[in-house]
Coordinates of C-alpha atoms in Angstrom, one line a residue:
Chain A
M83 CA -0.2 0.0 -0.2
K84 CA 2.1 3.4 -1.7
F85 CA 0.4 6.3 -1.0
A86 CA 2.1 10.1 -1.7
L87 CA 1.5 12.1 1.6
F88 CA 0.5 15.7 0.8
H89 CA 1.5 18.0 3.8
G90 CA -0.1 21.2 3.1
C91 CA 1.1 24.6 5.0
N92 CA 0.1 24.1 8.3
I93 CA 1.1 21.1 9.0
P94 CA 5.2 21.2 8.5
A95 CA 5.3 25.4 10.3
R96 CA 2.7 24.7 13.5
V97 CA 1.3 21.5 13.5
A98 CA 4.0 19.0 12.8
Q99 CA 3.6 16.6 15.6
Y100 CA 0.0 15.9 13.2
A101 CA 2.6 14.3 10.5
N102 CA 5.1 12.5 12.6
A103 CA 2.3 10.8 14.3
T104 CA 0.8 10.0 10.8
E105 CA 4.3 8.6 9.8
A106 CA 4.9 6.3 12.5
V107 CA 1.5 5.2 12.8
C108 CA 1.9 4.3 9.2
D109 CA 5.1 2.9 9.5
R110 CA 3.7 0.7 11.6
L111 CA 0.8 -0.4 9.3
G112 CA 3.2 -1.5 6.1
I113 CA 2.1 2.1 4.6
E114 CA 4.4 3.3 2.3
L115 CA 4.1 7.2 2.0
V116 CA 6.1 9.0 -0.6
E117 CA 6.9 12.6 -0.1
I118 CA 6.5 15.5 -3.2
A119 CA 8.7 18.0 -2.9
D120 CA 7.5 19.5 -5.9
F121 CA 3.7 19.5 -3.8
N122 CA 2.5 22.9 -3.5
C123 CA -0.7 24.8 -1.3
C124 CA -4.4 23.4 -2.2
G125 CA -5.2 26.1 -3.3
Y126 CA -7.9 26.3 -0.4
P127 CA -7.3 29.9 0.4
A128 CA -7.0 31.2 -2.5
R129 CA -10.9 30.4 -2.9
N130 CA -12.2 33.4 -1.3
T131 CA -10.8 35.9 -3.7
D132 CA -9.7 34.2 -7.6
D133 CA -11.4 31.4 -7.9
R134 CA -8.4 30.2 -11.2
A135 CA -5.7 30.7 -8.8
F136 CA -7.8 28.5 -6.6
V137 CA -7.6 25.7 -9.5
L138 CA -4.2 26.2 -11.0
S139 CA -2.8 25.3 -6.9
A140 CA -5.0 22.1 -6.9
A141 CA -4.5 20.8 -10.0
K142 CA -0.7 21.0 -10.4
N143 CA -0.6 19.2 -7.0
L144 CA -3.3 16.4 -8.7
A145 CA -0.4 15.9 -11.5
L146 CA 2.2 15.6 -9.8
A147 CA 0.6 13.1 -7.8
E148 CA -0.7 11.7 -11.3
K149 CA 2.9 11.8 -12.6
A150 CA 4.1 9.6 -9.8
G151 CA 2.3 7.0 -10.3
L152 CA 0.1 8.3 -6.9
D153 CA -3.2 8.3 -4.8
L154 CA -2.9 10.7 -2.1
L155 CA -2.9 11.0 1.7
V156 CA -4.2 13.9 2.6
M157 CA -4.1 14.5 6.8
C158 CA -5.6 18.3 6.9
K159 CA -9.8 18.4 5.8
C160 CA -9.5 21.7 4.5
C161 CA -6.4 20.6 1.8
Y162 CA -8.6 17.4 1.3
G163 CA -12.0 19.3 0.6
S164 CA -10.4 21.6 -1.5
L165 CA -8.1 19.2 -4.2
K166 CA -11.8 17.0 -3.9
K167 CA -13.6 20.6 -4.7
A168 CA -10.7 21.5 -7.4
E169 CA -11.5 17.8 -9.3
Y170 CA -14.8 18.3 -9.2
V171 CA -14.7 21.7 -11.1
L172 CA -12.4 20.1 -13.7
H173 CA -14.4 17.5 -14.5
Q174 CA -17.3 20.0 -14.7
N175 CA -15.4 22.3 -17.0
Q176 CA -13.6 21.1 -20.0
D177 CA -12.6 24.2 -21.1
L178 CA -11.7 25.0 -17.4
K179 CA -9.3 22.1 -17.6
A180 CA -7.4 22.5 -21.7
D181 CA -7.0 26.5 -19.5
I182 CA -5.3 25.3 -16.1
N183 CA -3.4 22.0 -18.3
R184 CA -2.0 25.1 -20.5
F185 CA -0.4 26.6 -17.6
L186 CA 0.8 22.6 -15.5
A187 CA 2.0 21.7 -20.1
K188 CA 5.2 24.8 -18.3
E189 CA 6.1 22.1 -16.1
S190 CA 6.0 19.5 -18.1
L191 CA 2.9 18.7 -16.7
Q192 CA -1.0 17.7 -17.4
Y193 CA -3.8 16.4 -15.2
Q194 CA -6.2 13.3 -16.7
N195 CA -8.2 12.7 -13.1
G196 CA -5.6 9.8 -13.3
I197 CA -5.4 9.5 -9.4
Q198 CA -7.9 9.7 -5.8
V199 CA -7.4 11.6 -3.5
N200 CA -8.2 10.5 0.1
H201 CA -8.2 11.5 3.7
L202 CA -5.8 9.9 5.9
L203 CA -9.1 8.5 7.7
S204 CA -9.8 7.0 4.7
V205 CA -7.4 4.9 4.2
L206 CA -7.6 3.8 7.2
Y207 CA -11.0 2.8 7.5
H208 CA -11.3 1.4 4.0
A209 CA -8.0 0.6 2.4
V210 CA -6.6 -0.7 6.1
G211 CA -9.8 -1.2 7.3
I212 CA -11.2 -2.3 11.5
D213 CA -10.0 -5.3 11.1
R214 CA -6.2 -5.0 11.1
L215 CA -6.5 -2.0 12.6
K216 CA -7.7 -4.5 15.2
G217 CA -5.4 -6.2 15.2
A218 CA -2.2 -4.6 15.2
I219 CA -3.1 -2.9 18.4
S220 CA -1.6 -3.9 21.7
K221 CA -3.0 -2.0 24.0
T222 CA -7.2 -0.4 24.3
Y223 CA -7.9 2.1 26.5
S224 CA -10.9 2.0 29.5
G225 CA -13.5 4.0 30.2
L226 CA -12.2 6.8 28.0
Q227 CA -14.6 9.2 26.8
I228 CA -13.4 10.9 23.5
A229 CA -15.7 13.9 21.0
V230 CA -15.3 13.4 17.4
S231 CA -14.6 16.5 15.5
Y232 CA -15.1 15.6 11.5
G233 CA -14.1 18.7 10.1
C234 CA -16.6 20.8 7.4
H235 CA -14.2 20.1 4.5
A236 CA -14.5 16.6 4.5
L237 CA -18.0 16.2 5.0
R238 CA -19.7 18.5 2.9
P239 CA -20.7 19.4 0.1
S240 CA -20.8 15.5 0.3
N241 CA -22.1 15.2 -3.8
V242 CA -17.9 16.9 -4.4
T243 CA -15.8 15.4 -0.9
G244 CA -17.8 11.6 -0.9
F245 CA -16.1 11.3 2.0
D246 CA -18.9 9.7 4.6
D247 CA -22.2 10.0 5.3
P248 CA -23.7 14.0 5.7
V249 CA -26.2 13.6 7.8
S250 CA -24.6 10.5 10.2
P251 CA -20.9 9.3 9.9
R252 CA -20.0 6.7 10.8
I253 CA -15.8 7.1 9.8
F254 CA -14.3 8.9 12.2
D255 CA -16.3 7.1 14.9
E256 CA -16.0 3.6 14.3
L257 CA -11.9 4.3 14.1
V258 CA -12.2 5.7 17.5
E259 CA -13.9 3.1 19.5
I260 CA -11.3 0.2 17.8
T261 CA -9.1 1.3 20.5
G262 CA -11.9 1.1 23.0
A263 CA -12.8 4.6 23.7
F264 CA -15.8 5.5 23.5
S265 CA -17.3 7.8 21.0
V266 CA -19.4 10.1 22.5
D267 CA -22.4 11.5 20.6
W268 CA -22.4 15.2 21.3
T269 CA -24.9 18.2 19.8
R270 CA -21.8 20.4 18.0
K271 CA -20.0 17.0 16.5
L272 CA -20.4 18.2 12.8
D273 CA -20.0 21.9 13.4
C274 CA -17.7 24.0 11.9
C275 CA -15.0 24.4 14.5
G276 CA -14.3 28.2 13.6
A277 CA -11.2 28.4 11.9
P278 CA -11.6 30.0 8.2
L279 CA -12.4 32.7 10.4
T280 CA -9.6 32.8 12.4
G281 CA -8.0 36.2 11.4
I282 CA -11.0 37.3 9.5
N283 CA -13.5 37.7 12.3
D284 CA -12.1 36.5 15.3
R285 CA -14.6 36.0 17.7
L286 CA -17.4 34.5 15.6
A287 CA -14.3 32.5 15.0
M288 CA -14.0 32.3 19.3
D289 CA -17.5 31.8 19.5
M290 CA -17.2 28.7 16.9
A291 CA -14.9 26.7 19.0
Q292 CA -16.1 27.8 22.1
K293 CA -19.2 26.8 21.4
K294 CA -18.0 23.2 20.3
I295 CA -15.6 22.5 23.0
A296 CA -18.9 23.4 25.8
S297 CA -20.7 21.3 24.0
A298 CA -18.1 17.8 23.9
R299 CA -17.7 19.1 27.4
E300 CA -21.2 18.4 28.3
S301 CA -21.4 15.0 26.4
G302 CA -18.6 13.7 29.0
A303 CA -15.8 13.8 26.5
H304 CA -12.3 13.7 28.5
F305 CA -10.8 14.9 24.8
I306 CA -11.6 16.2 21.3
C307 CA -9.9 13.9 18.6
T308 CA -9.7 16.1 15.3
A309 CA -7.5 14.8 12.1
C310 CA -7.2 18.1 11.1
P311 CA -4.2 20.6 11.5
Y312 CA -6.9 24.0 11.4
T313 CA -9.3 22.3 13.9
H314 CA -6.2 21.1 15.6
L315 CA -5.0 24.7 16.5
Q316 CA -8.8 25.9 16.9
F317 CA -8.8 23.7 20.0
D318 CA -4.8 23.5 20.8
V319 CA -4.1 27.5 20.4
V320 CA -7.3 29.4 20.1
Q321 CA -8.4 27.5 23.2
T322 CA -5.8 28.5 25.3
R323 CA -6.6 32.3 24.6
L324 CA -10.2 31.6 25.5
A325 CA -9.4 29.6 28.2
T326 CA -7.5 32.6 30.0
N327 CA -10.8 34.0 30.5
P328 CA -12.2 32.0 32.9
E329 CA -16.3 32.1 32.0
N330 CA -15.1 29.5 29.8
G331 CA -14.6 26.9 32.2
E332 CA -11.0 24.5 32.4
P333 CA -9.6 23.1 28.7
L334 CA -10.6 20.2 27.1
A335 CA -7.5 19.1 24.8
A336 CA -7.4 18.4 22.2
I337 CA -5.9 15.1 19.9
L338 CA -5.1 14.0 16.9
Y339 CA -6.4 10.7 15.5
P340 CA -2.4 8.9 14.3
Q341 CA -1.8 9.9 18.0
L342 CA -5.0 8.5 19.6
L343 CA -4.7 5.0 17.9
G344 CA -0.3 5.3 18.4
L345 CA -0.6 4.8 21.8
C346 CA -2.2 1.9 21.5
L347 CA -0.1 1.0 18.8
G348 CA 2.3 1.1 21.0
I349 CA 4.7 3.6 18.9
D350 CA 6.8 5.8 21.6
Q351 CA 5.1 9.4 23.5
K352 CA 7.7 10.9 21.4
A353 CA 7.4 9.5 18.1
L354 CA 4.4 11.0 18.3
G355 CA 4.8 14.3 19.5
I356 CA 2.5 14.1 22.2
S357 CA 4.3 16.1 24.0
E358 CA 3.8 19.2 21.0
N359 CA 0.3 19.7 22.0
L360 CA 0.4 23.0 23.8
I361 CA -2.5 21.9 26.1
D362 CA -1.1 19.0 27.7
L363 CA -2.4 15.2 27.1
S364 CA -1.0 13.8 29.1
G365 CA -3.7 12.4 31.4
I366 CA -4.4 10.2 28.5
N367 CA -2.1 7.9 29.6
S368 CA -4.6 6.8 32.8
F369 CA -6.9 5.3 30.6
F370 CA -4.8 2.3 29.7
M371 CA -6.1 -0.5 32.1
A372 CA -3.4 -1.5 33.6
E373 CA -1.5 -4.9 32.8
Chain B
M151 CA 17.6 37.1 18.5
D152 CA 14.1 37.1 20.2
P153 CA 11.4 39.3 18.7
V154 CA 10.1 40.2 21.8
T155 CA 12.8 40.9 23.9
S156 CA 15.8 42.0 21.7
S157 CA 17.2 45.9 21.2
P158 CA 14.8 47.1 18.4
A159 CA 18.4 48.6 17.1
N160 CA 19.0 45.2 17.0
L161 CA 16.7 43.5 15.6
V162 CA 16.5 46.3 12.8
T163 CA 20.7 45.2 12.4
R164 CA 20.0 41.6 11.8
L165 CA 16.7 42.5 9.0
I166 CA 19.1 45.0 7.2
M167 CA 22.5 41.7 7.7
E168 CA 19.8 39.3 6.2
L169 CA 18.8 42.0 3.3
D170 CA 22.0 41.5 2.3
A171 CA 22.9 38.2 3.1
C172 CA 20.4 37.2 0.1
T173 CA 22.2 35.9 -2.9
H174 CA 18.8 36.4 -5.2
C175 CA 19.7 32.0 -5.7
G176 CA 15.8 31.5 -5.9
S177 CA 15.7 28.5 -3.9
C178 CA 12.9 30.2 -2.2
S179 CA 11.1 30.7 -4.8
L180 CA 11.8 27.1 -5.9
N181 CA 9.9 25.8 -3.4
C182 CA 7.4 28.4 -2.5
S183 CA 3.8 27.1 -1.7
A184 CA 2.4 30.1 -3.7
A185 CA 4.2 30.0 -6.9
M186 CA 0.3 28.9 -8.6
V187 CA -0.8 31.7 -7.8
F188 CA 1.9 34.4 -8.9
E189 CA 1.1 31.9 -12.7
A190 CA -2.5 32.7 -11.8
A191 CA -2.5 36.2 -10.5
G192 CA 1.2 37.5 -12.1
N193 CA 2.5 39.8 -9.3
E194 CA 6.5 39.0 -8.9
Y195 CA 5.6 40.0 -5.5
I196 CA 3.9 37.0 -4.5
L197 CA 7.7 34.8 -5.5
P198 CA 10.3 35.6 -1.6
S199 CA 13.1 35.6 -3.7
E200 CA 11.5 39.2 -5.9
K201 CA 10.1 40.3 -2.4
M202 CA 13.5 39.6 -1.2
A203 CA 14.9 42.3 -4.0
F204 CA 12.0 44.6 -3.8
L205 CA 12.7 45.1 0.1
K206 CA 16.2 45.6 -1.0
N207 CA 15.7 48.1 -3.2
L208 CA 12.7 50.1 -0.2
A209 CA 15.7 49.7 2.9
S210 CA 18.3 51.6 0.2
G211 CA 16.1 54.2 0.3
K212 CA 13.5 54.2 -2.8
K213 CA 10.6 56.0 -3.1
L214 CA 7.2 53.8 -4.6
D215 CA 4.2 54.8 -6.2
D216 CA 1.2 53.7 -5.5
R217 CA 1.1 50.9 -8.4
Q218 CA 4.5 49.5 -6.3
T219 CA 3.0 49.7 -3.1
R220 CA -0.5 47.9 -4.1
A221 CA 1.7 45.0 -5.8
I222 CA 4.2 44.5 -3.1
Q223 CA 1.2 44.7 -0.1
E224 CA -0.7 42.2 -2.0
G225 CA 2.7 40.3 -2.4
V226 CA 3.5 39.8 0.7
Y227 CA 0.5 39.6 1.6
L228 CA -0.8 36.1 -0.7
C229 CA 1.4 34.4 1.7
T230 CA 0.5 30.9 2.8
N231 CA 2.7 30.9 6.1
C232 CA 4.4 28.0 5.3
D233 CA 7.5 28.1 6.3
R234 CA 9.2 26.9 3.6
C235 CA 11.5 29.9 2.4
T236 CA 12.8 29.9 5.2
V237 CA 13.8 26.1 5.6
R238 CA 15.4 26.2 2.2
C239 CA 17.1 29.5 2.0
P240 CA 21.0 28.6 2.4
S241 CA 21.8 31.4 3.9
G242 CA 20.0 30.5 6.7
I243 CA 17.9 33.9 6.0
R244 CA 14.8 34.0 8.3
L245 CA 12.2 34.9 5.9
K246 CA 8.7 34.5 7.1
D247 CA 10.0 36.5 10.5
L248 CA 10.6 39.2 7.5
W249 CA 7.2 38.6 6.1
Y250 CA 5.4 39.2 9.6
S251 CA 7.2 42.1 10.3
V252 CA 7.0 43.4 7.2
R253 CA 3.3 42.6 6.5
E254 CA 2.2 44.1 9.2
Q255 CA 4.2 47.7 8.4
L256 CA 2.9 47.5 4.6
L257 CA -0.7 47.3 6.0
A258 CA -0.8 49.6 8.2
G259 CA 0.3 52.5 5.4
G260 CA -1.1 51.1 1.9
P261 CA -5.0 50.8 0.9
P262 CA -7.2 48.4 1.6
L263 CA -6.5 44.8 0.1
A264 CA -9.1 42.5 0.1
H265 CA -6.7 39.1 1.0
V266 CA -7.1 40.2 4.5
L267 CA -10.5 38.1 4.4
T268 CA -9.3 35.0 3.5
P269 CA -8.1 32.8 5.1
Y270 CA -4.5 34.4 3.8
S271 CA -5.4 36.2 7.5
F272 CA -5.1 32.4 9.7
A273 CA -1.5 32.2 10.7
R274 CA -1.8 36.4 11.3
G275 CA -5.5 35.4 13.2
L276 CA -2.8 33.1 15.2
M277 CA 0.4 34.6 16.5
I278 CA 0.4 38.1 15.7
R279 CA -3.2 38.9 17.1
E280 CA -1.7 39.2 20.8
T281 CA 1.5 40.6 19.9
V282 CA 0.3 43.8 18.3
P283 CA -2.3 47.2 19.6
V284 CA -5.8 46.0 19.0
D285 CA -6.6 48.5 16.7
E286 CA -3.5 47.8 14.6
Y287 CA -4.3 44.6 14.7
T288 CA -8.3 44.9 13.3
R289 CA -8.1 48.5 11.3
P290 CA -6.8 46.4 8.2
I291 CA -10.1 44.3 8.6
E292 CA -12.3 46.6 9.0
T293 CA -10.5 49.2 6.0
A294 CA -11.4 45.9 3.7
K295 CA -14.7 45.0 4.5
Q296 CA -15.7 48.8 4.5
A297 CA -14.5 49.1 1.0
L298 CA -16.0 46.0 -0.4
A299 CA -19.1 46.5 0.9
G300 CA -19.3 49.4 -1.6
R301 CA -22.9 51.2 -1.4
F302 CA -24.4 48.8 0.7
V303 CA -25.5 50.8 3.1
D304 CA -27.4 53.6 0.3
L305 CA -28.7 50.6 -1.6
M306 CA -30.2 48.9 1.3
N307 CA -31.6 52.7 2.8
P308 CA -35.9 51.5 3.3
D309 CA -36.6 55.1 1.9
I310 CA -35.2 54.3 -2.1
P311 CA -37.4 52.1 -3.7
I312 CA -35.2 48.8 -4.9
P313 CA -34.8 49.1 -9.0
L314 CA -36.1 46.3 -10.4
N315 CA -35.7 46.7 -14.3
V316 CA -31.5 46.0 -13.7
Q317 CA -29.2 45.8 -16.4
T318 CA -26.4 43.6 -16.3
K319 CA -24.7 42.3 -19.1
E320 CA -24.3 38.5 -19.6
G321 CA -20.9 37.4 -18.4
S322 CA -19.5 39.6 -17.1
Q323 CA -20.4 38.6 -13.3
P324 CA -19.0 35.4 -12.2
A325 CA -22.0 35.1 -10.0
I326 CA -24.7 34.9 -12.0
R327 CA -23.0 32.8 -14.7
D328 CA -24.5 29.4 -12.1
N329 CA -27.4 30.0 -11.3
T330 CA -28.5 27.4 -9.4
Y331 CA -29.4 30.6 -7.2
A332 CA -33.2 30.5 -9.9
H333 CA -33.8 27.1 -8.2
C334 CA -34.6 28.5 -4.8
F335 CA -38.4 29.3 -3.1
S336 CA -37.4 31.0 -0.2
C337 CA -38.3 27.4 2.5
Q338 CA -34.8 29.7 4.5
S339 CA -33.1 26.2 5.4
C340 CA -29.8 27.6 4.3
T341 CA -30.4 30.4 6.8
T342 CA -31.9 27.8 9.4
V343 CA -28.9 25.7 9.7
C344 CA -25.9 28.6 9.3
P345 CA -24.4 28.6 12.0
V346 CA -23.2 32.5 11.4
V347 CA -26.5 33.2 11.7
G348 CA -27.2 31.5 14.6
N349 CA -24.3 33.0 16.2
Y350 CA -26.5 36.3 17.6
D351 CA -29.8 37.6 18.3
N352 CA -30.0 40.1 15.8
P353 CA -28.1 38.8 12.6
E354 CA -29.9 40.9 10.3
Q355 CA -27.6 43.7 12.0
V356 CA -24.3 42.1 11.8
V357 CA -24.3 40.2 8.5
G358 CA -26.8 42.6 6.3
L359 CA -28.6 39.8 4.7
M360 CA -29.0 36.7 5.1
P361 CA -28.7 32.9 3.2
H362 CA -32.3 33.0 2.5
Q363 CA -32.8 36.6 1.2
I364 CA -29.4 36.7 -1.0
M365 CA -29.8 33.6 -3.0
C366 CA -33.1 35.9 -3.3
C367 CA -31.4 39.0 -4.0
L368 CA -30.2 37.1 -7.3
G369 CA -32.9 36.0 -8.1
L370 CA -34.3 39.8 -8.7
G371 CA -30.6 40.8 -10.6
L372 CA -29.6 42.4 -7.8
I373 CA -26.3 41.3 -7.5
E374 CA -24.2 44.7 -6.2
M375 CA -26.5 44.5 -3.0
A376 CA -25.9 40.4 -2.2
A377 CA -22.2 41.2 -3.0
G378 CA -21.7 44.1 -0.6
A379 CA -23.2 42.1 2.7
Q380 CA -21.3 41.4 5.5
M381 CA -22.2 37.8 5.1
I382 CA -19.9 36.5 2.8
W383 CA -17.0 37.7 4.5
D384 CA -18.2 35.9 7.7
C385 CA -20.1 32.8 6.0
L386 CA -17.3 29.8 7.2
T387 CA -17.6 28.5 4.2
C388 CA -19.1 25.0 6.3
Y389 CA -21.2 24.3 3.1
K390 CA -24.5 23.5 5.4
C391 CA -26.6 25.7 3.9
Q392 CA -25.7 23.8 0.4
E393 CA -25.9 20.0 1.7
N394 CA -29.4 21.3 3.3
C395 CA -30.9 22.8 0.4
P396 CA -33.7 21.1 -0.6
Q397 CA -33.6 22.9 -3.6
Q398 CA -30.0 22.1 -4.9
V399 CA -29.1 25.5 -4.9
E400 CA -25.2 25.8 -4.2
V401 CA -25.6 28.4 -1.6
C402 CA -22.2 28.4 -0.5
D403 CA -20.0 28.2 -4.3
V404 CA -22.5 31.2 -4.8
L405 CA -20.8 33.2 -1.6
Y406 CA -17.8 32.2 -3.2
R407 CA -18.6 33.2 -6.3
L408 CA -20.2 36.5 -5.0
K409 CA -15.8 37.7 -2.5
N410 CA -14.9 36.9 -6.0
S411 CA -17.5 39.4 -8.1
A412 CA -16.4 42.2 -5.3
V413 CA -13.3 41.6 -5.0
E414 CA -12.6 41.6 -9.1
S415 CA -14.7 44.8 -8.2
I416 CA -12.5 46.9 -6.2
E417 CA -9.4 45.6 -8.2
R418 CA -10.4 47.6 -11.0

């Protein structure tokens, strides 16, 4: 099993532990990850102002993966949504595709829709499979309650992203439950984390994060589980800022999915970057049953 | 050298030394995450090596005209803050720190910049917000919003009749090229599920027009009114509206197109 790993821009600069944990988990599961140095921005931040710049950025990445003959493994939900959207738009609009391919030809690239864009969670769920994952787990949590944050740009628009059922998704819950943890039902599970407006309308972005955190806490969750650097930064960096106001309550730590799974695979805490999250999550170790 | 605790004189000295250390080898630009945005937008200042060449000139006292100010301001902002330029620089220049400081100076002195209202601002919100005075932080956001709102306040004046015979040139507005809004039957599902609308007791005052009202405006040909509403910039792009629309109106995508056309209109 071999994929081109798409890092995006946020992960290398601000959430390096997500890539490290993903690589450690994939290594353990026998998934080969290939680095393509020429990958660039997925196009997501350009969408507000310049649709063509967005499609061109996304298409270059798709064309690079196609040239390497590899399907993509994407860690960021926003990169995933952006690449899926570009794929969709290029399929619908053949004139745009021809225009984009003229640009790409300058770099000896072309996009012909020859590869598949996958999120990390989809690869683990569909390509590896629940049974194989269960077989690889060496220890499980007991009494741990997790609130999974699905991520808007993976779930919706579902006709474009094809990630899971947009109303009643299961992938993330099932992936969490193989670790022995319980995936709690919480009202804001499918809602926005606020990240798209951080830096634009910070008040609104913080309101969104705060409402999700409160909802997760109410459901009895011990941690929020994320699989997107934007969501992670909202629940880690932005939440730290929110926590300076005592009215917002105690912080609820976020854990990246490959960190949660990695611990059960017996991977070293350091390799998973457990101490690199801003909000301390060392308490998770108390949920492992004494051997 | 710590940007907060070090002496400003030392910081400036280091900055000048870094500008001088740049050999214009182009490694940064070859690895730039925003290189394709340069291809599409044609602004060479998006490429880090060209920003460096420009900053060298600026530091040596060169005066800028309006066109250059605008181009460099945009070039410095259209950066995804992936830090690859810094990682790849063979001279060890901390380009990312340069961008952060120059960006704030250019925002303070330059014209309204629409790109402030895009996720390019994410790193600014995450890392810069706490380090600069509140008004310096919010001013570029507010001036961009005002410029992009255009004549919205006048158009919304209840004493002025709404013109229902608006003439629009076919294909001239990106927002009307795709007309899924024409299927809207005003059930308001989009507005009901919108987390932005739901965040306020008085959403109409805060966001100007709610999603279903924007679809309605477009149906009536009132594109300028729709593109001036605060709602389009407060949209979280969570796509709940679009997912829940019983008529398959591409609500969120229509808002994206309105944002694109509002930006085009202030750039013209």
